[in-house]
Coordinates of C-alpha atoms and ligand atoms in Angstrom, one line a residue:
M14 CA 21.1 -5.4 15.2
D15 CA 23.9 -7.5 16.5
L16 CA 27.5 -8.1 15.6
V17 CA 28.4 -11.4 13.9
F18 CA 31.7 -13.1 14.6
Y19 CA 34.3 -15.0 12.7
P20 CA 33.9 -17.7 11.3
H21 CA 30.3 -16.6 10.3
E22 CA 30.1 -17.1 6.6
V23 CA 28.6 -13.6 5.8
L24 CA 32.1 -12.2 6.7
R25 CA 33.5 -14.2 3.8
Q26 CA 31.0 -13.1 1.1
R27 CA 31.5 -10.3 -1.4
A28 CA 28.9 -7.8 -0.4
T29 CA 26.3 -6.6 -2.9
P30 CA 26.2 -3.0 -4.2
V31 CA 23.5 -0.8 -2.9
E32 CA 21.0 0.2 -5.6
S33 CA 19.6 3.2 -3.9
V34 CA 20.0 4.8 -0.5
T35 CA 16.7 3.8 1.0
P36 CA 15.5 4.7 4.5
E37 CA 16.4 1.1 5.5
I38 CA 20.0 1.7 4.5
R39 CA 20.2 5.0 6.3
D40 CA 18.6 3.4 9.4
A41 CA 21.1 0.5 9.3
L42 CA 24.1 2.8 9.0
Q43 CA 22.8 5.1 11.9
E44 CA 22.1 2.1 14.0
M45 CA 25.6 0.8 13.4
V46 CA 27.2 3.8 15.1
P47 CA 26.1 3.2 18.7
L48 CA 26.7 -0.5 18.3
M49 CA 30.3 0.3 17.2
E50 CA 30.8 2.8 19.9
R51 CA 29.6 0.3 22.6
S52 CA 32.0 -2.2 21.3
R53 CA 34.8 0.4 21.2
G54 CA 35.3 0.1 17.5
V55 CA 36.2 2.9 15.1
G56 CA 34.8 1.4 12.0
L57 CA 32.0 -1.1 11.2
A58 CA 31.0 -2.6 7.9
A59 CA 27.6 -4.0 7.0
P60 CA 28.7 -7.7 6.8
Q61 CA 29.8 -7.4 10.4
V62 CA 26.1 -7.0 11.4
G63 CA 25.0 -9.7 9.0
L64 CA 24.1 -7.5 6.1
S65 CA 25.9 -8.5 2.9
Q66 CA 25.8 -5.0 1.3
R67 CA 28.4 -2.5 0.4
F68 CA 28.4 0.1 3.1
F69 CA 30.3 1.0 6.2
V70 CA 30.8 3.7 8.8
V71 CA 33.9 5.1 10.3
K72 CA 34.0 7.3 13.4
L73 CA 37.2 8.6 14.9
Q74 CA 36.9 11.8 17.0
D75 CA 34.5 13.7 14.9
D76 CA 31.1 13.0 13.2
P77 CA 30.6 9.6 11.7
L78 CA 31.6 9.2 8.0
Y79 CA 29.3 7.0 6.0
F80 CA 30.5 5.2 2.9
I81 CA 28.0 3.5 0.5
N82 CA 29.3 1.6 -2.6
P83 CA 32.9 2.7 -1.8
E84 CA 35.6 2.3 -4.4
L85 CA 39.3 2.9 -4.1
V86 CA 40.5 5.5 -6.6
A87 CA 44.1 5.5 -5.6
T88 CA 46.5 4.1 -3.0
S89 CA 50.0 5.3 -2.1
H90 CA 53.0 3.3 -3.0
E91 CA 54.3 3.9 0.5
T92 CA 53.2 1.4 3.1
G93 CA 53.2 1.3 6.8
V94 CA 52.7 -1.1 9.7
Y95 CA 50.0 -0.6 12.4
E96 CA 48.4 -2.9 14.9
E97 CA 44.8 -3.8 13.9
G98 CA 42.0 -5.5 15.6
C99 CA 38.4 -6.2 14.5
L100 CA 35.0 -6.4 16.1
S101 CA 34.4 -9.6 14.2
L102 CA 37.5 -11.2 15.8
P103 CA 37.4 -9.9 19.3
G104 CA 40.5 -10.4 21.5
I105 CA 43.2 -10.6 18.8
W106 CA 45.4 -7.9 17.3
A107 CA 48.3 -8.0 14.8
E108 CA 50.5 -5.6 12.9
V109 CA 49.2 -5.3 9.3
V110 CA 51.0 -3.7 6.3
R111 CA 48.9 -1.3 4.2
P112 CA 49.3 1.7 1.9
L113 CA 49.7 4.9 4.0
A114 CA 47.2 7.0 2.0
V115 CA 44.2 6.3 -0.1
T116 CA 41.7 8.2 -2.2
I117 CA 38.2 6.7 -2.0
Q118 CA 34.9 7.6 -3.7
A119 CA 31.6 6.6 -2.3
I120 CA 28.0 7.8 -1.8
N121 CA 27.0 9.5 1.4
L122 CA 23.8 9.1 3.5
K123 CA 22.0 11.7 1.3
G124 CA 22.8 9.6 -1.8
R125 CA 25.4 12.1 -3.0
P126 CA 28.7 11.0 -4.4
F127 CA 31.9 12.3 -2.8
Q128 CA 35.6 11.7 -2.9
L129 CA 37.9 11.7 0.1
K130 CA 41.7 11.7 0.4
A131 CA 42.8 10.1 3.6
D132 CA 46.1 9.3 5.3
G133 CA 47.2 8.1 8.7
F134 CA 44.8 6.3 10.9
L135 CA 41.7 7.2 8.8
A136 CA 43.3 5.7 5.7
R137 CA 44.0 2.5 7.7
V138 CA 40.4 2.2 9.0
I139 CA 38.9 2.9 5.6
Q140 CA 41.0 0.1 4.0
H141 CA 40.1 -2.3 6.8
E142 CA 36.4 -1.7 6.4
L143 CA 36.6 -1.8 2.6
D144 CA 38.2 -5.2 2.9
H145 CA 35.1 -6.4 4.9
L146 CA 32.9 -5.7 1.8
N147 CA 35.1 -8.1 -0.2
G148 CA 35.0 -10.8 2.4
V149 CA 38.6 -10.1 3.5
L150 CA 39.6 -10.0 7.2
F151 CA 42.8 -8.4 8.6
T152 CA 44.1 -11.8 9.4
D153 CA 44.2 -12.6 5.6
R154 CA 46.8 -9.9 5.3
L155 CA 49.2 -11.6 7.7
D156 CA 52.0 -13.9 6.6
E157 CA 52.1 -17.5 7.7
P158 CA 52.7 -18.8 10.3
L159 CA 51.4 -15.8 12.2
R160 CA 48.1 -16.0 10.4
S161 CA 47.4 -19.6 11.5
Q162 CA 48.7 -18.9 15.0
I163 CA 46.5 -15.9 15.6
L164 CA 43.4 -17.6 14.3
E165 CA 44.1 -20.6 16.5
L166 CA 44.4 -18.3 19.5
Y167 CA 41.1 -16.7 18.5
M168 CA 39.3 -20.0 18.2
K169 CA 40.7 -21.1 21.6
K170 CA 39.5 -17.9 23.3
R171 CA 36.1 -18.3 21.6
A172 CA 35.8 -21.8 22.8
T173 CA 36.4 -20.8 26.4
S174 CA 34.4 -17.6 26.5
Ligands
LIG26 NI1 37.0 -5.4 11.1

């Protein structure tokens, strides 16, 4: 399993719902954790490892949280700004506006549905990862001309690395 990088087309696809939580899905999710940690990420979505399926993992300080077929149930009206980066676009960061709190429902590794209310950094990471399942990158949430500038910077860095 390896990371794929922008502009890989899988990052732009709407990922497919998981029909059942098979051993393959569980293995993929558990394999994503060390890959994410090695890359110093706090969240990783299946399209970022080339799998166009609707699941992601988030790991802050505690145990990893696994989200399969996640759906947003509610988002706060209040928004906030925080600097984001992405393992699919290494080397660039930008401040992104997002709702401060979300309620999400999903299926866990055991195939059981759960609902989670999150705020702060966790809410931020969840929204970023959920975007990946819809082919959306954090740069899409920036206004022009910043969006073009930052992608240009990324492509330059990529060309020289
Ligand atoms: Ni990302």
